Short mmCIF file of C-alpha atoms in Angstrom, two decimals:
data_model
loop_
_atom_site.label_atom_id
_atom_site.label_comp_id
_atom_site.label_asym_id
_atom_site.label_seq_id
_atom_site.Cartn_x
_atom_site.Cartn_y
_atom_site.Cartn_z
CA MET A 1 93.25 -6.73 144.73
CA ALA A 2 93.58 -10.40 144.83
CA HIS A 3 96.82 -11.96 144.06
CA GLY A 4 97.14 -15.16 142.03
CA ARG A 5 100.10 -17.45 142.09
CA ARG A 6 102.61 -19.05 139.73
CA SER A 7 103.21 -22.70 139.63
CA ARG A 8 104.68 -25.23 137.22
CA ILE A 9 103.02 -28.19 135.55
CA GLU A 10 104.99 -30.68 133.56
CA SER A 11 102.88 -33.69 133.97
CA LEU A 12 100.59 -34.48 130.87
CA SER A 13 98.04 -36.16 133.45
CA ASN A 14 97.84 -33.16 135.51
CA PRO A 15 93.85 -32.60 136.25
CA LEU A 16 94.18 -29.03 135.12
CA VAL A 17 95.60 -29.85 132.00
CA LYS A 18 93.25 -32.57 131.02
CA ARG A 19 90.24 -30.26 132.05
CA MET A 20 91.64 -27.30 129.88
CA ARG A 21 92.26 -29.25 126.89
CA LEU A 22 88.43 -30.13 126.86
CA LEU A 23 87.78 -26.35 126.16
CA ARG A 24 88.63 -27.25 122.46
CA GLU A 25 85.02 -28.79 122.59
CA LYS A 26 82.13 -26.34 122.61
CA ARG A 27 80.10 -28.30 124.97
CA HIS A 28 82.94 -28.09 127.68
CA ARG A 29 83.41 -24.25 127.04
CA ARG A 30 79.82 -23.95 127.53
CA ALA A 31 79.80 -25.90 130.87
CA GLU A 32 83.10 -24.23 132.24
CA GLY A 33 82.15 -20.59 130.98
CA LEU A 34 85.78 -20.57 129.71
CA PHE A 35 87.61 -20.33 126.35
CA LEU A 36 91.12 -20.77 124.99
CA ALA A 37 93.32 -18.26 123.29
CA GLU A 38 96.77 -18.90 121.86
CA GLY A 39 99.45 -16.56 121.23
CA LEU A 40 101.17 -13.73 123.07
CA ARG A 41 100.10 -11.27 120.43
CA ILE A 42 96.29 -12.08 121.29
CA ALA A 43 96.93 -12.30 124.94
CA THR A 44 98.62 -8.84 124.96
CA GLU A 45 95.66 -7.55 122.76
CA ALA A 46 93.29 -8.80 125.64
CA ARG A 47 95.47 -7.07 128.50
CA GLU A 48 95.32 -3.89 126.58
CA ALA A 49 91.67 -4.24 126.47
CA GLY A 50 91.74 -4.82 130.19
CA VAL A 51 90.81 -8.62 129.77
CA LEU A 52 93.16 -11.22 131.72
CA PRO A 53 93.15 -14.90 131.83
CA ALA A 54 92.11 -17.15 134.78
CA TRP A 55 94.95 -19.20 133.78
CA LEU A 56 98.07 -18.49 131.68
CA PHE A 57 99.94 -21.14 130.51
CA LEU A 58 103.71 -20.24 129.50
CA GLY A 59 106.40 -22.31 127.45
CA GLU A 60 109.76 -21.22 128.13
CA GLU A 61 110.08 -19.06 124.85
CA GLY A 62 106.88 -17.44 125.79
CA ALA A 63 107.89 -16.67 129.68
CA ALA A 64 111.10 -15.24 128.13
CA HIS A 65 109.44 -12.77 125.53
CA PRO A 66 109.81 -9.03 126.60
CA LEU A 67 105.86 -8.73 126.23
CA ALA A 68 105.35 -11.49 128.65
CA ARG A 69 106.37 -9.65 131.68
CA ALA A 70 103.37 -7.17 131.75
CA LEU A 71 101.19 -10.14 131.09
CA ILE A 72 102.28 -12.16 133.83
CA ASP A 73 102.39 -9.22 136.41
CA ALA A 74 98.79 -8.17 135.25
CA THR A 75 97.35 -11.77 135.35
CA LEU A 76 98.68 -12.17 138.96
CA ALA A 77 97.50 -8.89 139.90
CA ALA A 78 94.03 -9.79 138.66
CA GLY A 79 94.11 -12.87 140.68
CA GLY A 80 94.95 -15.22 137.79
CA GLU A 81 97.28 -18.18 137.87
CA VAL A 82 100.49 -18.19 135.84
CA ILE A 83 101.67 -21.72 134.91
CA ASP A 84 105.01 -22.69 133.70
CA THR A 85 104.92 -25.59 131.37
CA THR A 86 106.30 -27.65 128.77
CA PRO A 87 106.05 -27.79 124.79
CA ALA A 88 104.15 -30.99 125.29
CA ILE A 89 101.69 -29.66 127.47
CA LEU A 90 100.97 -26.56 125.31
CA SER A 91 100.69 -29.02 122.37
CA LYS A 92 98.05 -30.88 124.42
CA LEU A 93 96.11 -27.73 125.16
CA SER A 94 96.02 -26.42 121.88
CA GLY A 95 95.68 -29.51 119.79
CA LYS A 96 98.57 -28.46 117.49
CA ASP A 97 102.16 -29.87 116.83
CA ASN A 98 103.74 -26.64 116.79
CA PRO A 99 101.85 -24.74 119.58
CA GLN A 100 102.19 -21.04 120.37
CA THR A 101 104.14 -20.83 123.71
CA VAL A 102 101.61 -18.66 125.31
CA VAL A 103 97.96 -20.08 125.99
CA GLY A 104 95.33 -17.98 127.92
CA ILE A 105 92.26 -19.31 129.64
CA TYR A 106 89.52 -16.69 129.72
CA ALA A 107 86.07 -16.42 131.01
CA GLU A 108 83.49 -16.47 128.47
CA PRO A 109 81.61 -12.98 128.45
CA SER A 110 77.94 -13.40 127.96
CA ALA A 111 76.58 -10.22 127.13
CA THR A 112 72.83 -9.76 125.69
CA LEU A 113 71.27 -7.16 123.52
CA ALA A 114 70.21 -5.35 126.78
CA ASP A 115 73.86 -4.91 127.48
CA LEU A 116 74.43 -3.11 124.27
CA ASP A 117 75.04 0.52 124.14
CA ARG A 118 73.81 1.10 120.36
CA ASN A 119 75.06 4.70 120.42
CA ALA A 120 78.31 3.77 121.51
CA ALA A 121 79.58 3.16 118.02
CA PRO A 122 78.17 4.27 114.51
CA ILE A 123 78.32 0.91 112.78
CA TRP A 124 77.70 -2.53 113.84
CA LEU A 125 77.84 -5.87 112.23
CA VAL A 126 75.14 -8.39 112.31
CA ALA A 127 75.74 -11.93 110.84
CA GLU A 128 72.82 -14.57 110.76
CA ARG A 129 73.47 -18.33 111.02
CA LEU A 130 77.13 -17.84 110.19
CA ARG A 131 78.75 -21.20 109.90
CA ASP A 132 82.56 -20.71 109.26
CA PRO A 133 84.64 -19.85 112.29
CA GLY A 134 87.26 -18.18 110.11
CA ASN A 135 84.66 -15.76 108.72
CA LEU A 136 83.24 -15.11 112.22
CA GLY A 137 86.72 -14.21 113.46
CA THR A 138 87.52 -12.24 110.38
CA MET A 139 84.44 -10.17 110.82
CA LEU A 140 85.28 -9.22 114.37
CA ARG A 141 88.90 -8.09 112.99
CA THR A 142 87.20 -6.04 110.62
CA ALA A 143 84.68 -4.65 113.20
CA ASP A 144 87.66 -3.50 115.16
CA ALA A 145 89.37 -2.03 112.13
CA ILE A 146 86.40 0.10 111.01
CA GLY A 147 85.64 1.35 114.67
CA ALA A 148 82.28 -0.97 114.95
CA GLY A 149 80.95 -1.49 118.18
CA GLY A 150 80.52 -5.16 117.98
CA LEU A 151 79.05 -8.18 116.27
CA ILE A 152 75.65 -9.56 116.92
CA LEU A 153 75.36 -13.42 115.89
CA LEU A 154 71.66 -14.27 115.08
CA ASP A 155 70.07 -17.73 115.23
CA GLU A 156 72.29 -20.80 115.36
CA SER A 157 75.94 -19.59 114.23
CA THR A 158 79.24 -21.11 114.87
CA ASP A 159 80.62 -20.68 118.22
CA PRO A 160 82.65 -17.53 118.56
CA TYR A 161 84.63 -18.76 121.33
CA GLY A 162 86.22 -21.81 119.23
CA VAL A 163 89.94 -21.74 118.79
CA GLU A 164 89.66 -20.86 115.23
CA ALA A 165 87.29 -18.01 115.57
CA VAL A 166 89.40 -16.76 118.39
CA ARG A 167 92.69 -17.07 116.11
CA ALA A 168 90.91 -15.45 112.98
CA SER A 169 89.76 -12.50 115.26
CA MET A 170 93.32 -11.51 116.05
CA GLY A 171 92.41 -10.32 119.40
CA ALA A 172 89.24 -8.53 118.20
CA ILE A 173 87.25 -11.24 120.42
CA PHE A 174 88.53 -9.04 123.47
CA THR A 175 87.83 -5.47 122.00
CA GLN A 176 84.40 -5.96 120.38
CA ALA A 177 81.05 -6.67 121.86
CA LEU A 178 79.59 -9.94 120.99
CA VAL A 179 76.13 -10.97 121.44
CA GLN A 180 74.26 -13.97 120.15
CA ALA A 181 70.62 -13.52 120.03
CA ARG A 182 67.57 -14.93 118.09
CA TRP A 183 66.13 -12.79 115.07
CA ASP A 184 62.75 -12.77 116.94
CA ASP A 185 64.39 -10.79 119.70
CA PHE A 186 66.77 -8.91 117.86
CA LEU A 187 64.31 -7.15 115.76
CA PRO A 188 62.23 -5.85 118.65
CA TRP A 189 65.27 -4.65 120.37
CA LEU A 190 66.63 -2.75 117.32
CA ARG A 191 63.24 -1.12 116.66
CA SER A 192 63.17 -0.05 120.44
CA GLY A 193 65.73 2.75 119.38
CA PRO A 194 67.50 4.29 116.76
CA GLY A 195 69.03 2.18 114.03
CA GLN A 196 69.12 1.49 110.25
CA LEU A 197 69.04 -2.01 109.30
CA VAL A 198 70.99 -2.68 106.22
CA ALA A 199 70.70 -6.04 104.49
CA THR A 200 72.74 -7.27 101.74
CA TRP A 201 70.48 -8.71 99.24
CA LEU A 202 71.04 -9.69 95.47
CA ALA A 203 67.87 -9.04 93.78
CA ASP A 204 66.60 -6.91 90.78
CA ASP A 205 65.16 -4.14 92.81
CA THR A 206 68.11 -3.91 95.33
CA LEU A 207 69.72 -0.56 95.43
CA ASP A 208 73.35 -0.20 94.67
CA TYR A 209 75.34 0.08 98.02
CA GLN A 210 76.87 3.05 97.07
CA ALA A 211 73.62 4.76 96.21
CA VAL A 212 72.40 4.77 99.73
CA ARG A 213 72.95 7.48 102.39
CA TYR A 214 73.53 5.27 105.71
CA GLU A 215 72.60 6.75 109.10
CA ALA A 216 74.23 5.94 112.35
CA PRO A 217 73.98 3.56 114.07
CA THR A 218 74.02 1.55 111.04
CA PHE A 219 73.39 -2.33 111.46
CA ILE A 220 74.77 -4.29 108.41
CA LEU A 221 73.19 -7.71 108.02
CA ILE A 222 75.00 -10.54 106.43
CA GLY A 223 73.19 -13.77 105.65
CA ASN A 224 74.30 -17.18 105.81
CA GLU A 225 77.42 -18.50 103.74
CA SER A 226 75.49 -20.75 101.38
CA GLN A 227 71.92 -19.90 101.65
CA GLY A 228 71.78 -15.90 102.40
CA MET A 229 69.40 -14.81 104.67
CA PRO A 230 65.76 -15.59 104.61
CA GLU A 231 63.65 -13.36 102.56
CA SER A 232 61.48 -12.19 105.65
CA TYR A 233 64.58 -10.96 107.38
CA ALA A 234 65.63 -8.75 104.23
CA ALA A 235 62.08 -7.61 104.12
CA ALA A 236 62.03 -6.28 107.47
CA ALA A 237 65.24 -4.18 106.70
CA ASP A 238 65.21 -0.46 106.44
CA VAL A 239 67.33 -0.96 103.09
CA ARG A 240 68.29 -3.81 100.80
CA VAL A 241 71.62 -3.26 98.99
CA LYS A 242 73.85 -5.04 96.72
CA MET A 243 77.65 -4.70 95.61
CA PRO A 244 78.25 -5.01 92.00
CA MET A 245 78.97 -8.30 90.75
CA MET A 246 80.76 -8.12 87.46
CA GLY A 247 81.93 -11.88 87.01
CA LYS A 248 80.17 -15.33 87.13
CA ALA A 249 79.77 -15.42 90.82
CA ASP A 250 76.53 -13.96 92.32
CA SER A 251 77.96 -13.57 95.79
CA LEU A 252 80.99 -12.77 97.78
CA ASN A 253 82.46 -14.47 100.74
CA ALA A 254 80.39 -13.59 103.98
CA ALA A 255 83.37 -11.88 105.65
CA VAL A 256 84.37 -10.14 102.59
CA ALA A 257 80.72 -8.69 101.93
CA ALA A 258 80.69 -7.64 105.39
CA ALA A 259 83.90 -5.47 105.02
CA VAL A 260 83.07 -3.96 101.73
CA MET A 261 79.88 -2.85 103.02
CA ALA A 262 81.52 -1.83 106.19
CA TYR A 263 84.12 0.43 104.71
CA GLU A 264 81.39 2.01 102.52
CA VAL A 265 79.67 3.17 105.51
CA LEU A 266 82.88 4.28 107.04
CA ASN A 267 83.63 6.05 103.93
CA GLN A 268 80.56 7.95 104.00
CA ARG A 269 81.14 9.02 107.57
CA ARG A 270 84.65 10.26 106.80
CA ARG A 271 83.50 12.58 103.79
CA MET B 1 85.74 -34.93 69.17
CA ALA B 2 87.04 -37.71 71.30
CA HIS B 3 84.30 -39.48 73.09
CA GLY B 4 84.75 -40.69 76.75
CA ARG B 5 83.18 -43.41 78.43
CA ARG B 6 81.05 -44.20 81.49
CA SER B 7 81.89 -46.90 84.01
CA ARG B 8 81.42 -47.93 87.50
CA ILE B 9 83.45 -48.39 90.35
CA GLU B 10 82.76 -49.91 93.60
CA SER B 11 85.90 -51.28 95.02
CA LEU B 12 87.91 -49.26 97.50
CA SER B 13 90.91 -50.63 96.35
CA ASN B 14 90.35 -49.79 92.72
CA PRO B 15 93.81 -48.30 91.15
CA LEU B 16 92.44 -45.22 89.87
CA VAL B 17 90.71 -44.34 93.25
CA LYS B 18 93.89 -45.07 95.07
CA ARG B 19 95.68 -42.78 92.63
CA MET B 20 93.15 -40.02 92.81
CA ARG B 21 92.99 -39.67 96.49
CA LEU B 22 96.71 -38.96 96.52
CA LEU B 23 95.63 -35.64 94.95
CA ARG B 24 95.02 -34.26 98.33
CA GLU B 25 98.65 -34.02 98.66
CA LYS B 26 100.75 -31.32 96.81
CA ARG B 27 103.33 -33.37 95.68
CA HIS B 28 101.10 -35.79 94.04
CA ARG B 29 99.07 -32.91 92.42
CA ARG B 30 102.43 -31.84 90.91
CA ALA B 31 103.56 -35.15 89.68
CA GLU B 32 100.11 -35.88 88.16
CA GLY B 33 99.27 -32.14 86.76
CA LEU B 34 95.85 -32.92 88.17
CA PHE B 35 93.91 -31.37 90.88
CA LEU B 36 90.49 -32.29 92.60
CA ALA B 37 87.51 -30.17 92.86
CA GLU B 38 84.18 -31.19 94.72
CA GLY B 39 80.70 -30.29 94.31
CA LEU B 40 78.19 -30.12 91.27
CA ARG B 41 78.02 -26.23 91.58
CA ILE B 42 81.83 -25.99 91.20
CA ALA B 43 81.95 -28.61 88.41
CA THR B 44 78.99 -26.62 86.75
CA GLU B 45 81.08 -23.21 87.13
CA ALA B 46 83.86 -24.74 85.35
CA ARG B 47 81.79 -26.42 82.52
CA GLU B 48 80.41 -22.89 81.88
CA ALA B 49 83.95 -21.46 81.58
CA GLY B 50 84.63 -24.19 79.20
CA VAL B 51 86.66 -26.46 81.65
CA LEU B 52 85.82 -30.28 81.97
CA PRO B 53 86.97 -32.99 84.12
CA ALA B 54 89.40 -35.73 82.88
CA TRP B 55 87.37 -37.89 85.34
CA LEU B 56 84.00 -37.14 86.59
CA PHE B 57 83.02 -39.27 89.88
CA LEU B 58 79.31 -39.15 90.61
CA GLY B 59 77.35 -40.46 93.71
CA GLU B 60 73.77 -41.58 92.91
CA GLU B 61 72.23 -38.40 94.16
CA GLY B 62 74.91 -36.49 92.25
CA ALA B 63 74.08 -38.24 88.95
CA ALA B 64 70.45 -37.81 89.44
CA HIS B 65 70.55 -33.95 89.66
CA PRO B 66 69.14 -31.87 87.06
CA LEU B 67 72.43 -30.18 86.51
CA ALA B 68 74.11 -33.39 86.10
CA ARG B 69 73.04 -34.39 82.80
CA ALA B 70 74.87 -31.22 80.89
CA LEU B 71 77.90 -31.97 82.93
CA ILE B 72 78.03 -35.75 81.89
CA ASP B 73 77.31 -35.00 78.46
CA ALA B 74 79.95 -32.40 78.11
CA THR B 75 82.49 -34.64 79.83
CA LEU B 76 81.94 -37.29 77.81
CA ALA B 77 82.00 -35.32 74.60
CA ALA B 78 85.46 -33.84 75.67
CA GLY B 79 86.73 -37.25 75.85
CA GLY B 80 86.60 -37.55 79.75
CA GLU B 81 85.48 -40.48 81.76
CA VAL B 82 82.32 -40.55 83.85
CA ILE B 83 82.45 -42.85 86.83
CA ASP B 84 79.37 -43.83 88.83
CA THR B 85 80.53 -44.79 92.39
CA THR B 86 79.42 -45.04 96.11
CA PRO B 87 79.57 -42.65 99.01
CA ALA B 88 82.40 -44.75 100.50
CA ILE B 89 84.63 -43.99 97.56
CA LEU B 90 83.57 -40.14 97.45
CA SER B 91 84.73 -39.99 101.00
CA LYS B 92 88.08 -41.57 100.31
CA LEU B 93 88.53 -39.13 97.37
CA SER B 94 87.70 -35.96 99.37
CA GLY B 95 88.88 -37.07 102.89
CA LYS B 96 85.47 -35.92 104.22
CA ASP B 97 82.78 -37.94 106.10
CA ASN B 98 79.95 -36.32 104.29
CA PRO B 99 81.42 -35.84 100.89
CA GLN B 100 79.97 -33.96 97.98
CA THR B 101 78.51 -36.31 95.48
CA VAL B 102 80.40 -34.98 92.46
CA VAL B 103 83.95 -34.98 92.38
CA GLY B 104 86.01 -33.86 89.28
CA ILE B 105 89.53 -34.41 88.52
CA TYR B 106 90.99 -31.55 86.46
CA ALA B 107 94.09 -30.66 84.46
CA GLU B 108 96.19 -28.14 86.36
CA PRO B 109 96.72 -25.17 84.24
CA SER B 110 100.38 -23.84 83.79
CA ALA B 111 99.80 -20.06 82.80
CA THR B 112 103.19 -17.98 82.91
CA LEU B 113 103.30 -14.18 82.88
CA ALA B 114 103.87 -14.40 79.27
CA ASP B 115 100.60 -15.87 78.80
CA LEU B 116 98.72 -13.06 80.60
CA ASP B 117 97.01 -10.41 78.28
CA ARG B 118 97.15 -7.53 81.10
CA ASN B 119 94.88 -5.36 79.04
CA ALA B 120 92.28 -7.86 79.15
CA ALA B 121 91.04 -6.58 82.39
CA PRO B 122 91.21 -3.41 84.32
CA ILE B 123 92.23 -4.90 87.82
CA TRP B 124 94.40 -7.81 88.60
CA LEU B 125 95.23 -9.13 92.28
CA VAL B 126 98.71 -9.90 93.14
CA ALA B 127 99.41 -11.82 96.54
CA GLU B 128 102.92 -12.08 98.13
CA ARG B 129 103.69 -15.25 99.92
CA LEU B 130 100.07 -15.93 100.49
CA ARG B 131 99.94 -18.86 103.36
CA ASP B 132 96.13 -19.41 103.85
CA PRO B 133 94.26 -21.59 101.25
CA GLY B 134 91.02 -20.08 102.31
CA ASN B 135 92.38 -16.42 101.72
CA LEU B 136 93.70 -17.79 98.37
CA GLY B 137 90.20 -19.24 97.21
CA THR B 138 88.45 -16.01 98.74
CA MET B 139 90.76 -13.83 96.44
CA LEU B 140 89.82 -15.79 93.56
CA ARG B 141 86.29 -15.37 94.26
CA THR B 142 86.63 -11.62 94.89
CA ALA B 143 88.57 -11.46 91.70
CA ASP B 144 85.74 -12.88 89.75
CA ALA B 145 83.08 -10.74 91.26
CA ILE B 146 85.09 -7.51 90.51
CA GLY B 147 85.64 -8.41 87.06
CA ALA B 148 89.32 -9.00 87.46
CA GLY B 149 91.59 -10.63 85.02
CA GLY B 150 93.23 -13.10 87.70
CA LEU B 151 95.47 -13.51 90.46
CA ILE B 152 99.40 -13.47 90.44
CA LEU B 153 100.88 -15.19 93.20
CA LEU B 154 104.41 -14.30 94.22
CA ASP B 155 107.23 -16.18 95.71
CA GLU B 156 106.27 -19.16 97.98
CA SER B 157 102.61 -19.04 98.36
CA THR B 158 100.07 -21.89 99.48
CA ASP B 159 99.14 -24.30 96.68
CA PRO B 160 96.05 -22.71 94.57
CA TYR B 161 95.11 -26.07 93.78
CA GLY B 162 94.63 -27.79 97.17
CA VAL B 163 91.10 -28.76 98.14
CA GLU B 164 90.59 -25.91 100.50
CA ALA B 165 91.70 -23.21 98.13
CA VAL B 166 89.51 -24.52 95.47
CA ARG B 167 86.54 -25.08 97.66
CA ALA B 168 86.77 -21.48 98.78
CA SER B 169 87.13 -20.08 95.30
CA MET B 170 83.47 -21.32 94.47
CA GLY B 171 84.52 -21.88 90.93
CA ALA B 172 86.52 -18.99 90.38
CA ILE B 173 89.60 -21.17 90.13
CA PHE B 174 88.28 -21.85 86.66
CA THR B 175 87.31 -18.45 85.57
CA GLN B 176 90.25 -16.52 86.85
CA ALA B 177 93.60 -16.54 85.30
CA LEU B 178 96.18 -17.76 87.86
CA VAL B 179 99.88 -17.30 87.57
CA GLN B 180 102.55 -18.20 89.96
CA ALA B 181 105.78 -16.23 89.56
CA ARG B 182 108.83 -14.92 91.50
CA TRP B 183 108.86 -11.34 92.50
CA ASP B 184 112.24 -10.87 90.23
CA ASP B 185 110.43 -12.17 87.29
CA PHE B 186 107.07 -10.17 87.87
CA LEU B 187 108.41 -6.81 88.27
CA PRO B 188 110.32 -6.59 85.09
CA TRP B 189 107.27 -8.16 83.51
CA LEU B 190 105.00 -5.31 84.92
CA ARG B 191 107.47 -2.69 83.66
CA SER B 192 107.34 -4.17 80.07
CA GLY B 193 103.85 -2.80 79.58
CA PRO B 194 101.09 -0.39 81.05
CA GLY B 195 100.18 -1.22 84.73
CA GLN B 196 100.09 0.74 87.94
CA LEU B 197 101.41 -1.39 90.91
CA VAL B 198 99.54 -0.35 94.07
CA ALA B 199 100.91 -1.75 97.34
CA THR B 200 98.74 -1.71 100.52
CA TRP B 201 101.30 -0.64 103.19
CA LEU B 202 100.53 0.87 106.35
CA ALA B 203 103.10 3.76 107.06
CA ASP B 204 102.97 7.35 108.20
CA ASP B 205 103.57 8.57 104.55
CA THR B 206 101.09 6.23 102.89
CA LEU B 207 98.08 7.67 101.05
CA ASP B 208 94.63 7.10 102.16
CA TYR B 209 93.31 4.48 99.65
CA GLN B 210 90.36 6.76 98.46
CA ALA B 211 92.96 9.61 97.70
CA VAL B 212 94.57 8.01 94.73
CA ARG B 213 93.19 7.95 91.33
CA TYR B 214 93.78 4.42 90.00
CA GLU B 215 94.89 3.83 86.57
CA ALA B 216 93.93 0.53 84.47
CA PRO B 217 95.38 -2.11 84.66
CA THR B 218 95.59 -1.75 88.31
CA PHE B 219 97.85 -4.39 90.12
CA ILE B 220 97.01 -4.64 93.77
CA LEU B 221 99.64 -5.86 95.76
CA ILE B 222 98.60 -7.69 99.10
CA GLY B 223 101.41 -8.85 101.52
CA ASN B 224 101.93 -12.01 103.42
CA GLU B 225 99.32 -12.65 106.29
CA SER B 226 101.36 -11.91 109.24
CA GLN B 227 104.77 -10.19 108.15
CA GLY B 228 103.30 -7.99 105.34
CA MET B 229 105.38 -7.55 102.14
CA PRO B 230 109.10 -6.59 102.03
CA GLU B 231 109.87 -2.89 102.10
CA SER B 232 111.53 -3.45 98.85
CA TYR B 233 108.37 -4.56 97.29
CA ALA B 234 106.45 -1.60 98.65
CA ALA B 235 109.11 0.75 97.48
CA ALA B 236 108.94 -0.56 93.99
CA ALA B 237 105.26 0.18 93.88
CA ASP B 238 103.72 3.11 92.04
CA VAL B 239 101.96 4.13 94.88
CA ARG B 240 101.46 2.83 98.56
CA VAL B 241 97.80 3.10 99.96
CA LYS B 242 96.14 2.34 103.41
CA MET B 243 92.71 1.70 104.56
CA PRO B 244 91.61 3.79 107.53
CA MET B 245 92.27 1.64 110.92
CA MET B 246 89.92 2.84 113.46
CA GLY B 247 90.47 0.19 116.28
CA LYS B 248 93.29 -1.74 118.14
CA ALA B 249 94.26 -3.57 114.95
CA ASP B 250 96.77 -2.42 112.79
CA SER B 251 96.00 -4.48 109.65
CA LEU B 252 93.07 -6.57 108.04
CA ASN B 253 92.69 -10.26 106.95
CA ALA B 254 94.61 -10.37 103.59
CA ALA B 255 91.54 -11.61 101.56
CA VAL B 256 89.57 -8.66 103.37
CA ALA B 257 92.21 -6.07 102.40
CA ALA B 258 92.16 -7.37 98.82
CA ALA B 259 88.51 -6.86 98.45
CA VAL B 260 88.12 -3.64 100.21
CA MET B 261 90.84 -2.08 97.75
CA ALA B 262 89.53 -4.09 94.60
CA TYR B 263 85.96 -2.35 95.33
CA GLU B 264 87.45 1.09 95.59
CA VAL B 265 89.34 0.58 92.21
CA LEU B 266 86.01 -0.69 90.66
CA ASN B 267 84.01 2.07 92.17
CA GLN B 268 86.30 4.66 90.80
CA ARG B 269 85.84 3.11 87.38
CA ARG B 270 82.09 3.09 87.89
CA ARG B 271 81.85 6.63 88.36
#
């Protein structure tokens, strides 16, 4: 096994720091194939899922934390670099005034539909043109909670490797499969094997979400936050369902809708 | 009925514009007793709930929208001022580069626990030290969707009248009752009448959230995003419940947890 090294960086003009801070921008993440995750808790979730950073930046407090030892050892054993650094550099990396004292730089996974084992989990989340990174991260977190296999992002969605999405995922970015695909590729892939596609779709003839018996693997399709999904996507689903809406609103937040649906599917499986 | 007036403001240094842009800061909202809501859709939700702005700022596009007519008429009839203005001023008010073309300035409601009719709705949401304005707005939106009476915010929570919370509520800030209270005042109020307090609490002896029969009015208590609620709060609840957690995570996003719980209570009532 390769062994990494431990070093110290204190200069704000250090070339590695300059390069890594650019990872807050999507085009640099894409170019480097790297993303940034803040916080000892998330880094520990990643480690427990077998994912280690290429670079691990530690402030004094982070390095001294009881959980940091295992993270440092595992990072070095995997060939990564552990860098002791200053609060100012951690601020520069994270773009925050009060940064976490642990920042990890990770390789971006690049799974495709062909890499997914749909039978590995009974539930999968599918989101179409998801715009809000907080919603994306929250969906990953929910997917983890319900024992889903992962999240499939359709068409032009927000970047799952942005800092806000990673943070909202609470580490689930490392435990859930994540695939970005176009609808035109997703649908043939879905139909090439078992799988029930369930669209959340508010219309008069849509079934109540509790009136349907879900079949594994269940693919829960959630549409864009403001427009919902195209009618053709809903029409291609095996079933269209809606949650009861008792008030003035005609929709739920996308991450909330995904969770309410997902728990119904899970609850049916628990019975 | 008082009749308001319609005017035009084009100068960025107009005193009213300077004053209203300060409403993005909590201390100015408190001092003025006013808050700002962006978007024709939210302003229309407000109008339908009988709430009209003290000032209604309209860009050209906003003023020309078919829904704007009813909003303008109702605002004037209620004594409010309708102000035709420029994109630059709308940007200044909202703090955004691409502002909505409708911005309403509304009086902050100041309901207290004594104002609530607990029997007016079967479900109420209660959040303790809620930190994230997006979560707060999302909870209001969910509360509206499930036919709740409103949201009770305990202890030091984020300001529900901040722009982000108002936006995430999708208008539910105008349709749901909203009360800010301390736990020490909430608990005696709760016990002075009917009401089942249900705490989401992850512990070994906590009941599965589907194993409990909920009684109306049900008060669903959700704890702080990172720490959960104090043990004493959970102990004071009538029942402690948990959602199944099948993955690595030991909690859900606060707004997601509130929604999953709330739909279970609603679903029991629908059966």
